[in-house]
Coordinates of C-alpha atoms in Angstrom, one line a residue:
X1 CA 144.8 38.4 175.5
X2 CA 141.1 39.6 174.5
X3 CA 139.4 42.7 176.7
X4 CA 136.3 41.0 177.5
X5 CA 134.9 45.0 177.8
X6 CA 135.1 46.0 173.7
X7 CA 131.9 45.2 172.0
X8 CA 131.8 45.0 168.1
X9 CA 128.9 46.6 166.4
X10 CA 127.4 45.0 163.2
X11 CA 127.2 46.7 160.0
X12 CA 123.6 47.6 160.4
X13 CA 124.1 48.9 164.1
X14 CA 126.9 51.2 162.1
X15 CA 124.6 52.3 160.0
X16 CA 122.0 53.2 162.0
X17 CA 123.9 55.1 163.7
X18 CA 125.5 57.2 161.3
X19 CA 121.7 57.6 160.4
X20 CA 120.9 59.4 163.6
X21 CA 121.4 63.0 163.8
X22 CA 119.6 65.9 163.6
X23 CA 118.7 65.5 159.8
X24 CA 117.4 61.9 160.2
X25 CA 113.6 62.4 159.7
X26 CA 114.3 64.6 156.8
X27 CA 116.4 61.8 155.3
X28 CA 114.2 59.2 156.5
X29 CA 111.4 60.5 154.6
X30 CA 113.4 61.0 151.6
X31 CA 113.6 57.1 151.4
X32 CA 110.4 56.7 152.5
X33 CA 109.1 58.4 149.5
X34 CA 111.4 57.1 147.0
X35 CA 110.4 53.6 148.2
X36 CA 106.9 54.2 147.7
X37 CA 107.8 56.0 144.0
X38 CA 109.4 53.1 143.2
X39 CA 106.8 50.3 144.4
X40 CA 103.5 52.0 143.8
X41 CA 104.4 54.5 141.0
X42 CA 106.7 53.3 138.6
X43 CA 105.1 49.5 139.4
X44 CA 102.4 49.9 137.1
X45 CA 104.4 51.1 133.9
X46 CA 104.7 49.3 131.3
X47 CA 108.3 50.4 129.8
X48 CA 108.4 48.5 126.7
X49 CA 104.9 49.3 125.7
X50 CA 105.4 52.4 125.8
X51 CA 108.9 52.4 124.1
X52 CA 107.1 50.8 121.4
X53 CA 104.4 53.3 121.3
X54 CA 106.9 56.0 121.5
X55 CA 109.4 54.6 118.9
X56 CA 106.5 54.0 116.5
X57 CA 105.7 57.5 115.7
X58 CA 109.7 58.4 115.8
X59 CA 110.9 57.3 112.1
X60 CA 110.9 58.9 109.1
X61 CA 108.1 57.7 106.0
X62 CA 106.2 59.1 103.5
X63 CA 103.5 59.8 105.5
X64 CA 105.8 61.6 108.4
X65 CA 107.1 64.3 105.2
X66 CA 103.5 64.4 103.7
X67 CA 101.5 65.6 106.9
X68 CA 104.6 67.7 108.0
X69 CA 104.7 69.6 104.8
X70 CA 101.0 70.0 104.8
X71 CA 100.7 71.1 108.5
X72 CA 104.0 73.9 107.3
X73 CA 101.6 75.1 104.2
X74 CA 98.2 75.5 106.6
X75 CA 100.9 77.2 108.9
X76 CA 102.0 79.9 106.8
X77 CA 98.8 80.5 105.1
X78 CA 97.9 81.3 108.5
X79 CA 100.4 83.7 109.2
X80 CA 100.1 85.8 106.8
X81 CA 96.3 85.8 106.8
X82 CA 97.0 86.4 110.6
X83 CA 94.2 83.9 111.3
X84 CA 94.7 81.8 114.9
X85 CA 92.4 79.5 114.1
X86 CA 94.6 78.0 110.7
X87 CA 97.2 78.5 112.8
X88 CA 96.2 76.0 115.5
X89 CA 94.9 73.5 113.4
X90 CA 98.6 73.7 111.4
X91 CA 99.6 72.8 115.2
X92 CA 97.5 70.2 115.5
X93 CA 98.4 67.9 112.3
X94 CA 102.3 68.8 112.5
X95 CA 103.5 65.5 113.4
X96 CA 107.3 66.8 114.7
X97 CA 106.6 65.7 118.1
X98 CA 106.9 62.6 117.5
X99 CA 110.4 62.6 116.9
X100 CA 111.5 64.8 119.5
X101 CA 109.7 62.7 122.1
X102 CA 111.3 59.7 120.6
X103 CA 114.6 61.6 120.8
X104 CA 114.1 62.2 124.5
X105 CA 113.6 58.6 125.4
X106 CA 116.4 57.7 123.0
X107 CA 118.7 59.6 125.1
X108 CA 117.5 58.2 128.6
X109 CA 117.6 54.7 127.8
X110 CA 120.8 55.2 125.9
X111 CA 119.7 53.3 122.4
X112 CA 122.1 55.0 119.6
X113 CA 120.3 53.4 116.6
X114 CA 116.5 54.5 117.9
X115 CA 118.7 58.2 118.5
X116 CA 120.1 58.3 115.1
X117 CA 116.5 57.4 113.5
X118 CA 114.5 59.9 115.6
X119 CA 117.3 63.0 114.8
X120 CA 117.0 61.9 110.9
X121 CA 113.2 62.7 110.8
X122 CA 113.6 65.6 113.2
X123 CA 116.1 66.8 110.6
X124 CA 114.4 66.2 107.4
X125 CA 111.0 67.5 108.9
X126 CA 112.6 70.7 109.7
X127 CA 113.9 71.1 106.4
X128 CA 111.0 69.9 104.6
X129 CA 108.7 72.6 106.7
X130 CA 111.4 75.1 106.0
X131 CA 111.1 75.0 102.2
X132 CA 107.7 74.3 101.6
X133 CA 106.9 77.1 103.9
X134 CA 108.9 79.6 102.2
X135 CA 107.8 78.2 98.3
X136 CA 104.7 79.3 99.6
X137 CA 105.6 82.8 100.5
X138 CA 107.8 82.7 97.4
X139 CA 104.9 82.4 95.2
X140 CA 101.8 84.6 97.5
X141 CA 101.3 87.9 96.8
X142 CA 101.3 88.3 100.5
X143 CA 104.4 89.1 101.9
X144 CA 104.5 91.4 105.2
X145 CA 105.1 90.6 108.4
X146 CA 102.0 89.9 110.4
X147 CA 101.0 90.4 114.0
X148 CA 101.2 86.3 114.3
X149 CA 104.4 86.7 112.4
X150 CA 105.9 89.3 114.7
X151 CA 104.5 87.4 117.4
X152 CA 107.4 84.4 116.5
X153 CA 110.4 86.2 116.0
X154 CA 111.3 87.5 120.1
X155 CA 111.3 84.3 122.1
X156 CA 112.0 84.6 126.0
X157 CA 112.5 82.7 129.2
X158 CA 108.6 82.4 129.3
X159 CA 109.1 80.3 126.2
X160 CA 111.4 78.2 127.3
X161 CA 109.0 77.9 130.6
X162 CA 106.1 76.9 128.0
X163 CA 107.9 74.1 126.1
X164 CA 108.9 72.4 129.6
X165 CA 105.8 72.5 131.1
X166 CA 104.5 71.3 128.0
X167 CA 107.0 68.4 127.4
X168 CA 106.3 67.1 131.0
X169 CA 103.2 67.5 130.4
X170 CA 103.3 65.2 127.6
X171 CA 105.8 62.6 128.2
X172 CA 103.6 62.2 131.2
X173 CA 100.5 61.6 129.2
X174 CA 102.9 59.0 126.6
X175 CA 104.4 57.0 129.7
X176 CA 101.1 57.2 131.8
X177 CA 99.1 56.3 128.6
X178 CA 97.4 59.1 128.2
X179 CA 97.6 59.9 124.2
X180 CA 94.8 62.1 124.2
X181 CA 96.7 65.1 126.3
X182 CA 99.1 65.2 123.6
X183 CA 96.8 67.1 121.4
X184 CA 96.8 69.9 124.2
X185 CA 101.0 69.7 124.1
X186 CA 101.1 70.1 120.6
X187 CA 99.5 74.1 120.3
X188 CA 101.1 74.5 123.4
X189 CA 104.2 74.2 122.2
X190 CA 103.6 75.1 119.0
X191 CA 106.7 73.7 116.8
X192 CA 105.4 74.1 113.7
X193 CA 104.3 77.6 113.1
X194 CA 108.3 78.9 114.7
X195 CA 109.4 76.9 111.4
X196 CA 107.0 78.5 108.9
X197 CA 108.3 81.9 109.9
X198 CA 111.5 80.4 109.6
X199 CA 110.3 79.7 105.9
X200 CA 109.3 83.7 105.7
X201 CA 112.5 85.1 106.6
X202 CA 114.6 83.3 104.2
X203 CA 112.2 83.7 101.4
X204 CA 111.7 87.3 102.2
X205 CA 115.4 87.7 102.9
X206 CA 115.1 89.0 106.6
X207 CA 116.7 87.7 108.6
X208 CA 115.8 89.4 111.7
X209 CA 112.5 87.3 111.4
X210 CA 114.4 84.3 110.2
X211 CA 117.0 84.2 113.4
X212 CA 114.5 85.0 116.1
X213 CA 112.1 82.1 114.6
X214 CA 114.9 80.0 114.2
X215 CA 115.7 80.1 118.2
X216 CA 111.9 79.8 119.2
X217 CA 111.8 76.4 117.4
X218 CA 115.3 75.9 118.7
X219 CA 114.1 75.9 122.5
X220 CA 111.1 74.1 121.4
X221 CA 113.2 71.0 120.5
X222 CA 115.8 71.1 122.7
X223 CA 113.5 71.5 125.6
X224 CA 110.8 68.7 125.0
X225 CA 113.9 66.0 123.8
X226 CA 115.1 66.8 127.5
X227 CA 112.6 67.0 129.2
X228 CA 111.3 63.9 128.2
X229 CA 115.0 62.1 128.6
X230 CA 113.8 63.6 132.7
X231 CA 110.8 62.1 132.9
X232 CA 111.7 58.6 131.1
X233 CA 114.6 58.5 133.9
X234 CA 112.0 59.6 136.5
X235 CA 109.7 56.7 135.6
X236 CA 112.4 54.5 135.8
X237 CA 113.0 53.5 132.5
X238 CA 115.6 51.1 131.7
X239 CA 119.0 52.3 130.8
X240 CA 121.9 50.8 129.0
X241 CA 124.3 53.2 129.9
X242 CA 127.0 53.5 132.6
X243 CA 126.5 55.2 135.9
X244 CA 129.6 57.5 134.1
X245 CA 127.7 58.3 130.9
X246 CA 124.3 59.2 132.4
X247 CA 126.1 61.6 134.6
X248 CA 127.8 63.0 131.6
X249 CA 124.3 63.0 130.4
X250 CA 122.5 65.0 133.1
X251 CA 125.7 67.8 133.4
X252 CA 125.0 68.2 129.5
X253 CA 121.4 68.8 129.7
X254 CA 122.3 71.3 132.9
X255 CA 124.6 73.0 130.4
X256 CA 122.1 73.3 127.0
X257 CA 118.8 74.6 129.8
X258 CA 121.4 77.4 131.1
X259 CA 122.9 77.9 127.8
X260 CA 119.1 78.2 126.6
X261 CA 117.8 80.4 129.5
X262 CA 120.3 83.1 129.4
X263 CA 119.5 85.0 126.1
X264 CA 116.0 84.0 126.6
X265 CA 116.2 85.7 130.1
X266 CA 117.8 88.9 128.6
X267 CA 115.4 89.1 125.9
X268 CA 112.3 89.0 128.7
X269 CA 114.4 91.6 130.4
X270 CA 114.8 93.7 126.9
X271 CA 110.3 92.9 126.5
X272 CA 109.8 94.1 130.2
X273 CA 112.1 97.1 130.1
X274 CA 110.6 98.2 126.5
X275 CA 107.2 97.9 127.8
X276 CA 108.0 99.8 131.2
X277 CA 109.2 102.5 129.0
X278 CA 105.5 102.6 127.0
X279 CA 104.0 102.6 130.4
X280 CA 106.0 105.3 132.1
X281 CA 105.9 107.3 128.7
X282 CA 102.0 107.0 128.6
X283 CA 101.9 107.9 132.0
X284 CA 103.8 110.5 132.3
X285 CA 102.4 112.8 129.2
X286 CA 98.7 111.8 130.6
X287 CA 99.7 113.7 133.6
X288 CA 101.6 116.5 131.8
X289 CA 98.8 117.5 129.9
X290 CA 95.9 116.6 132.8
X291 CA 92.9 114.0 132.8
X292 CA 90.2 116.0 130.6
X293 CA 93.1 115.0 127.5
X294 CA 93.8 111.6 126.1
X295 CA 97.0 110.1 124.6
X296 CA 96.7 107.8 122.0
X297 CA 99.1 106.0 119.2
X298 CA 102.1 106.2 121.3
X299 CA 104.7 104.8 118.6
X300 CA 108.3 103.5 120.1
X301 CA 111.4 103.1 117.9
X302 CA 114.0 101.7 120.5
X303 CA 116.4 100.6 117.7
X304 CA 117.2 104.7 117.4
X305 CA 119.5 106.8 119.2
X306 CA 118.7 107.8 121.2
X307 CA 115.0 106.0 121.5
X308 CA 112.5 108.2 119.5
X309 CA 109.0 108.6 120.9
X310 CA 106.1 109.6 118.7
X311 CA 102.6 110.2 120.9
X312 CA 99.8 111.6 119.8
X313 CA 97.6 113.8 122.4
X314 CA 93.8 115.2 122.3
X315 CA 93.8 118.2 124.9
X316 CA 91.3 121.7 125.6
X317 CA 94.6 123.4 126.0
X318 CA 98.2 123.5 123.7
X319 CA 101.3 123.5 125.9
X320 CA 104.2 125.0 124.2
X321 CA 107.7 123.1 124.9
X322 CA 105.8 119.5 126.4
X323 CA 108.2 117.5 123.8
X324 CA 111.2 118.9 125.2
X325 CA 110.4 118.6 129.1
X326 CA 108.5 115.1 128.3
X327 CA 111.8 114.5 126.8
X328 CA 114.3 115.1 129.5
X329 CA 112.3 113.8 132.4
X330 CA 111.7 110.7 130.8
X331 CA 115.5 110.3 130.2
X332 CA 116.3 111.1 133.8
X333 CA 113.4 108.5 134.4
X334 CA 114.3 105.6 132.2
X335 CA 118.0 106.2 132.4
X336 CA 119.2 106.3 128.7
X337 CA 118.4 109.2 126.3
X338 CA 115.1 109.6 124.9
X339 CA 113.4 112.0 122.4
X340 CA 110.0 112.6 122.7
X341 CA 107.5 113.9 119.8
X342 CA 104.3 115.2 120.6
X343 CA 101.4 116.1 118.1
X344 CA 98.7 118.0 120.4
X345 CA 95.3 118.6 118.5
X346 CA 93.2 120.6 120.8
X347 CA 89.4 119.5 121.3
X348 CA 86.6 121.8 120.7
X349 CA 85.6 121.9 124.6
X350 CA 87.3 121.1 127.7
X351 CA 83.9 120.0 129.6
X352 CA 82.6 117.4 126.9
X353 CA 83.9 114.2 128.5
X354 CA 83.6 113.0 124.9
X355 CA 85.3 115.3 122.8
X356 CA 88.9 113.9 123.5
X357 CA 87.8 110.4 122.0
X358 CA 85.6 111.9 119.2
X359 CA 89.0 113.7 117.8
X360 CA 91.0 110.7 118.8
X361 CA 88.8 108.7 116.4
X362 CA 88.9 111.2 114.0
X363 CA 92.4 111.0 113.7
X364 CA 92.8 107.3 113.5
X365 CA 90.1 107.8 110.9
X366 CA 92.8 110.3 109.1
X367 CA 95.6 108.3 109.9
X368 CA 93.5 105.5 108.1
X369 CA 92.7 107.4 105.1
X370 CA 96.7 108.0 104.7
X371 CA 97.7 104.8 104.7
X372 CA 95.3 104.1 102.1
X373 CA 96.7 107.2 99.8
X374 CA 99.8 105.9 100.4
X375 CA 99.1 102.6 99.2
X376 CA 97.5 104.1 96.1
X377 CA 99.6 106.2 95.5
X378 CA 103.0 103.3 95.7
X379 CA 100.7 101.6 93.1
X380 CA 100.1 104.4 91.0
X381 CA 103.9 104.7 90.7
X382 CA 104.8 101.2 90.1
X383 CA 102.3 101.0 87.3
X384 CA 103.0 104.0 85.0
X385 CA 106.8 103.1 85.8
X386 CA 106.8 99.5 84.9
X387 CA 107.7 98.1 88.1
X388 CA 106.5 96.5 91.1
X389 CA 105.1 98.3 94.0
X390 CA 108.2 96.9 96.0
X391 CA 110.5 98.8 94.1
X392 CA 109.2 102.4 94.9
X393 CA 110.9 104.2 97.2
X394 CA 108.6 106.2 99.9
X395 CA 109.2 108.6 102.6
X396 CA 106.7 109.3 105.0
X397 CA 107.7 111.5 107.7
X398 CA 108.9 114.0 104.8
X399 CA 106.3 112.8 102.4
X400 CA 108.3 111.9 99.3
X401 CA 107.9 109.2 96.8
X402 CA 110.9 108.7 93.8
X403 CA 110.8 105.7 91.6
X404 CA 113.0 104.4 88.7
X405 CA 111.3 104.0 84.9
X406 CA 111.7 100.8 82.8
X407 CA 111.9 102.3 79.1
X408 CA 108.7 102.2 77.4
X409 CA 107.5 101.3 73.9
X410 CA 107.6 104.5 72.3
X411 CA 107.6 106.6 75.4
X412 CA 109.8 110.1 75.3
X413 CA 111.0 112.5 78.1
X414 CA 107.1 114.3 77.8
X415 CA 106.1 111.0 78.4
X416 CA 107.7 110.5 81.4
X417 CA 107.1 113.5 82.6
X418 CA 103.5 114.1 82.1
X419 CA 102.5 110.5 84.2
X420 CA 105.0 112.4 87.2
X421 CA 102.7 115.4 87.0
X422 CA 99.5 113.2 86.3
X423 CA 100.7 111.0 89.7
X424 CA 101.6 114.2 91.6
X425 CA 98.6 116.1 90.7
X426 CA 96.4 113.5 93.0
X427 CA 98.9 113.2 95.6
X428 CA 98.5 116.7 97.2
X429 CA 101.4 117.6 99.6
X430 CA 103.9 114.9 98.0
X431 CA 106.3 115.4 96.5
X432 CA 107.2 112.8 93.2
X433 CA 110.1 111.9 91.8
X434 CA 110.0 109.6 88.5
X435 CA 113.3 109.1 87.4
X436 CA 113.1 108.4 83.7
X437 CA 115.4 106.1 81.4
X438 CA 118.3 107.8 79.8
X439 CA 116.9 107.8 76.4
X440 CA 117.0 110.8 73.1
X441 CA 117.3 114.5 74.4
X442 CA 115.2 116.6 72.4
X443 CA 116.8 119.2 70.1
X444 CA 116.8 123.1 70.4
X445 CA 116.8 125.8 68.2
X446 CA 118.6 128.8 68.5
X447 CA 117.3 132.1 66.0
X448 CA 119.4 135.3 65.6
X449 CA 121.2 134.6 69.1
X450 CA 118.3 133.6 71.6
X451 CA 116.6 130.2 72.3
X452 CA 113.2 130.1 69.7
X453 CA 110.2 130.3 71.8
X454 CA 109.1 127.0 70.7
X455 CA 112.0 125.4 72.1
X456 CA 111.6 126.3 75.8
X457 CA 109.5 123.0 76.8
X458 CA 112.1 121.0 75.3
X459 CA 114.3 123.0 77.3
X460 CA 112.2 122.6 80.9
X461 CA 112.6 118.8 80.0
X462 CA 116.2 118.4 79.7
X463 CA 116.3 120.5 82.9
X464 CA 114.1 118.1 84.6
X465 CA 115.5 115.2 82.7
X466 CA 119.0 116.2 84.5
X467 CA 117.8 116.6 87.8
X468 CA 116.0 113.2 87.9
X469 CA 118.8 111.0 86.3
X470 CA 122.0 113.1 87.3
X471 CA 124.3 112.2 84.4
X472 CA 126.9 114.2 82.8
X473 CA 125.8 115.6 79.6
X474 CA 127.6 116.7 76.2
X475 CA 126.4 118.9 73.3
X476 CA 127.0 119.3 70.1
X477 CA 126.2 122.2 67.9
X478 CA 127.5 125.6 65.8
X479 CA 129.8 127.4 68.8
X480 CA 127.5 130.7 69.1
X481 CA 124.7 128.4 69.0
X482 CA 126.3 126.3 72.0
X483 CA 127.0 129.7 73.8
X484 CA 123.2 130.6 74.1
X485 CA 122.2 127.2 75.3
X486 CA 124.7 126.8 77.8
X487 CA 124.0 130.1 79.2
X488 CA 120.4 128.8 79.2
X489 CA 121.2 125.9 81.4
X490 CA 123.9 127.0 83.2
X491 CA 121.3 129.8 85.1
X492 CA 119.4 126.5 86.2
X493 CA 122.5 124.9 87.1
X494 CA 122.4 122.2 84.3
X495 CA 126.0 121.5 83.8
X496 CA 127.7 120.8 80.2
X497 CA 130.6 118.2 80.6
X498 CA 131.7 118.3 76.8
X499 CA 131.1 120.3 73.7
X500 CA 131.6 119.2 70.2
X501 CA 131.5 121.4 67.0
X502 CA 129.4 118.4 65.1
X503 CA 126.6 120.6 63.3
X504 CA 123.4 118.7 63.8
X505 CA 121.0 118.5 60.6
X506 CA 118.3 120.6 61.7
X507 CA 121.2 123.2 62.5
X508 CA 119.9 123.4 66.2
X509 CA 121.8 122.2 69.4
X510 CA 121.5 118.6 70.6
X511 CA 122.5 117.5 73.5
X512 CA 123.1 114.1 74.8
X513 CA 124.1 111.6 77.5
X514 CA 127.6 110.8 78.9
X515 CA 128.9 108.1 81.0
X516 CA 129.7 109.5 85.0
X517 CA 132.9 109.0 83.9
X518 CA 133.0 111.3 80.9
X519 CA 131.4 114.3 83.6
X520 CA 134.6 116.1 83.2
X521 CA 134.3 119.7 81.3
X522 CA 136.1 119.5 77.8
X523 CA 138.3 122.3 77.6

């Protein structure tokens, strides 16, 4: 028996009214506009021309490894000439991009044999860059780390934020058919000078520079390959993968972009926070010592501890103890222990508006004309001791310079020490330490019981012979003449390890190097 009062409602009725609710226009224009992105947008694409456009420039040739190692060698000459403009045009005929891009649509339409070909040039190019870039620092002269160089070696979320603007920017211009933005992508993004810096650090062993590099060209990559799998997916592109693997797909893009953007975003936090301390710090010792002075070459070391401070400040009036109270208020401040050192130079007048610039150019002036007697005088050293500038040893805050000797031809300890006096004689207020080989000791003479005047410079070099090179020494000689000499050296704290009754031929005393581990005193 049928209720002639139940109606049946059709599917579409059903639907329709699940559709209804309070969210329904939001919805409805959802499908509106991906039923228009889908007829009028993607309509017009050609997919597989521009797969074959894309997978053209992805491979691996000759001519792929002989433009990328050029564009890494215009790149590092750039870098350590510090030039921008080398630098961009590196940028421009690196052709990595390619690659990456193809890697990106690789992924989104799922085809492992394009993947596998794009990844091999991506991986070779790198390494290719790598080396040639740092054979080229190998063999320059030039090896410091430049502002452009510096400038490579801290990436942060703003990075990250650059390479996907870029990558959408360009995978818009490949699928849209717009080659000619890709120039514009390319220094944006800027993959191959992160690799010649790369090339710097491991030829120059630091690997501070070489890590940081390494993740800037890290995000670069990772970010433009996914960015571009986004767009191709956007645009519809046809995909041979299951509904399974593309979500597998999308939750491991999700994971790399976070995995990226947290130590990025700490690092932007370390950036801001570092230069919210050079603010406050600039800031604050303006104020201390009022407006008629000016603070200039504020210099922050934030890998000491606690973070040293080093400011320089042009003022009509000296204020005893402004280190020390600059110091603790800026601790309270910032939070985390700071020490603050102030050099105050007080200007001739408090009412010249000029006379706090006019000294602070005078010191930078000075500060100029050190580094240049510092640079003389490291090449001064290395060339009377044999040795490259990179293997003297200088202190500047306590303004000492100490250097080991190769032997040379013919060379004895007067030798060695008259180029130390001849050095230290033009560098006023250094002191110089050339530490000579351990070669021949001269010999002393000892007459009726006391040292023979003639023998005393001999004796002021084996003192200054033992001070410089620290090794035990022996001596050999009659006992009483031993006895007078070791009194001798004794008073200047020369220390005899071993004594030998050998007679010498001249009949003097002759002393001699031991091993460190002969320095024990024969008995």
């Amino acid at each position: 028996m049928t209720d002639d009062n139940v109606q049946t409602t059709s599917p579409e009725q059903s639907k329709s009214n699940q559709a209804a609710g309070p969210f329904a226009p939001v919805t409805e224009s959802v499908s509106l506009f991906r039923r228009w992105w889908r007829m009028v947008v993607r309509a017009d694409v050609d997919q597989q021309t521009v797969i074959d456009k894309v997978r053209e420039d992805s491979g691996f040739t000759p001519h792929f490894a002989f433009m990328t190692s050029m564009s890494a060698g215009i790149a590092i000459l750039g870098l350590l000439l510090s030039s921008p403009a080398v630098v961009i045009g590196a940028m421009l005929l690196s052709p990595l991009m390619g690659p990456i891009m193809g890697a990106g649509f690789a992924l989104a339409v799922g085809d492992s044999a394009w993947l596998k070909e794009s990844g091999k040039a991506i991986v070779l190019g790198t390494i290719i860059s790598i080396l040639f870039a740092g054979l080229v620092v190998t063999l320059s002269p030039l090896q410091t780390v430049t502002a452009e160089i510096a400038a490579r070696t801290r990436p942060n979320l703003f990075d990250l934020l650059v390479a996907l603007f870029s990558a959408m920017a360009g995978a818009y211009a490949m699928i849209r058919g717009r080659m000619g933005t890709i120039v514009g992508v390319a220094i944006a993004t800027a993959l191959m000078p992160p690799l010649a810096v790369v090339g710097f650090g491991l030829a120059t062993f630091n690997w501070a520079v070489f890590g940081g590099s390494l993740l800037l060209f890290f995000t670069n990559l990772m970010t433009i390959a996914l960015t571009a799998t986004a767009m191709a997916w956007l645009y519809g592109f046809r995909s041979y993968l299951s509904e399974r693997q593309s979500q597998f797909q999308i939750a491991a893009m999700v994971v790399v972009f976070i995995a990226l953007a947290i130590p990025l975003g700490l690092s932007l936090r370390q950036i801001a926070w570092e230069a919210n301390v050079s603010r406050s710090a600039n800031g604050y010792i303006k104020d201390q010592f009022g407006k008629r002075s000016s603070v200039s070459q504020i210099e922050i070391d934030f890998d000491a501890d606690p973070i040293v401070i080093n400011a320089t400040v042009f003022t009509p009036k000296i204020l005893a103890g402004a280190a020390e109270q600059s110091s603790r208020v800026l601790s309270r401040t910032l939070g985390k222990p700071i020490s603050v050192n102030l050099d105050q130079f007080k200007v001739e007048t408090g009412e010249d508006a000029n006379s706090a610039e006019l000294a602070a150019a005078k010191m930078r002036e000075q500060a100029q004309e050190a580094e240049i007697q510092v640079t003389r005088l490291r090449e001064n050293l290395a060339l009377i001791a044999g040795v490259s500038v990179d293997d003297v040893t200088l202190d500047t805050s306590k303004r000492r310079a100490m250097v080991v000797a190769k032997p040379l031809s013919g060379a004895s300890l007067a030798s060695y020490y008259a180029l130390e006096q001849r050095v230290a004689s033009g560098a006023k207020g250094w002191i110089i330490r050339l530490q000579p080989p351990a070669i021949a000791l001269p010999e002393l003479i000892v007459t009726d019981g006391v040292l023979d005047p003639k023998s005393n410079n001999n004796l002021n070099l084996i003192i200054w012979a033992y001070g410089r090179i620290g090794l035990p020494l022996g001596m050999n000689g009659a006992a009483a003449d031993r006895a007078v000499v070791k009194e001798a050296l004794t008073a200047k704290n020369v220390v005899i390890a071993q004594e030998s009754g050998m007679v010498t031929p001249n009949g003097g005393v002759r002393l001699r190097w031991l091993a460190p581990s002969e320095g024990v005193s024969a008995e």
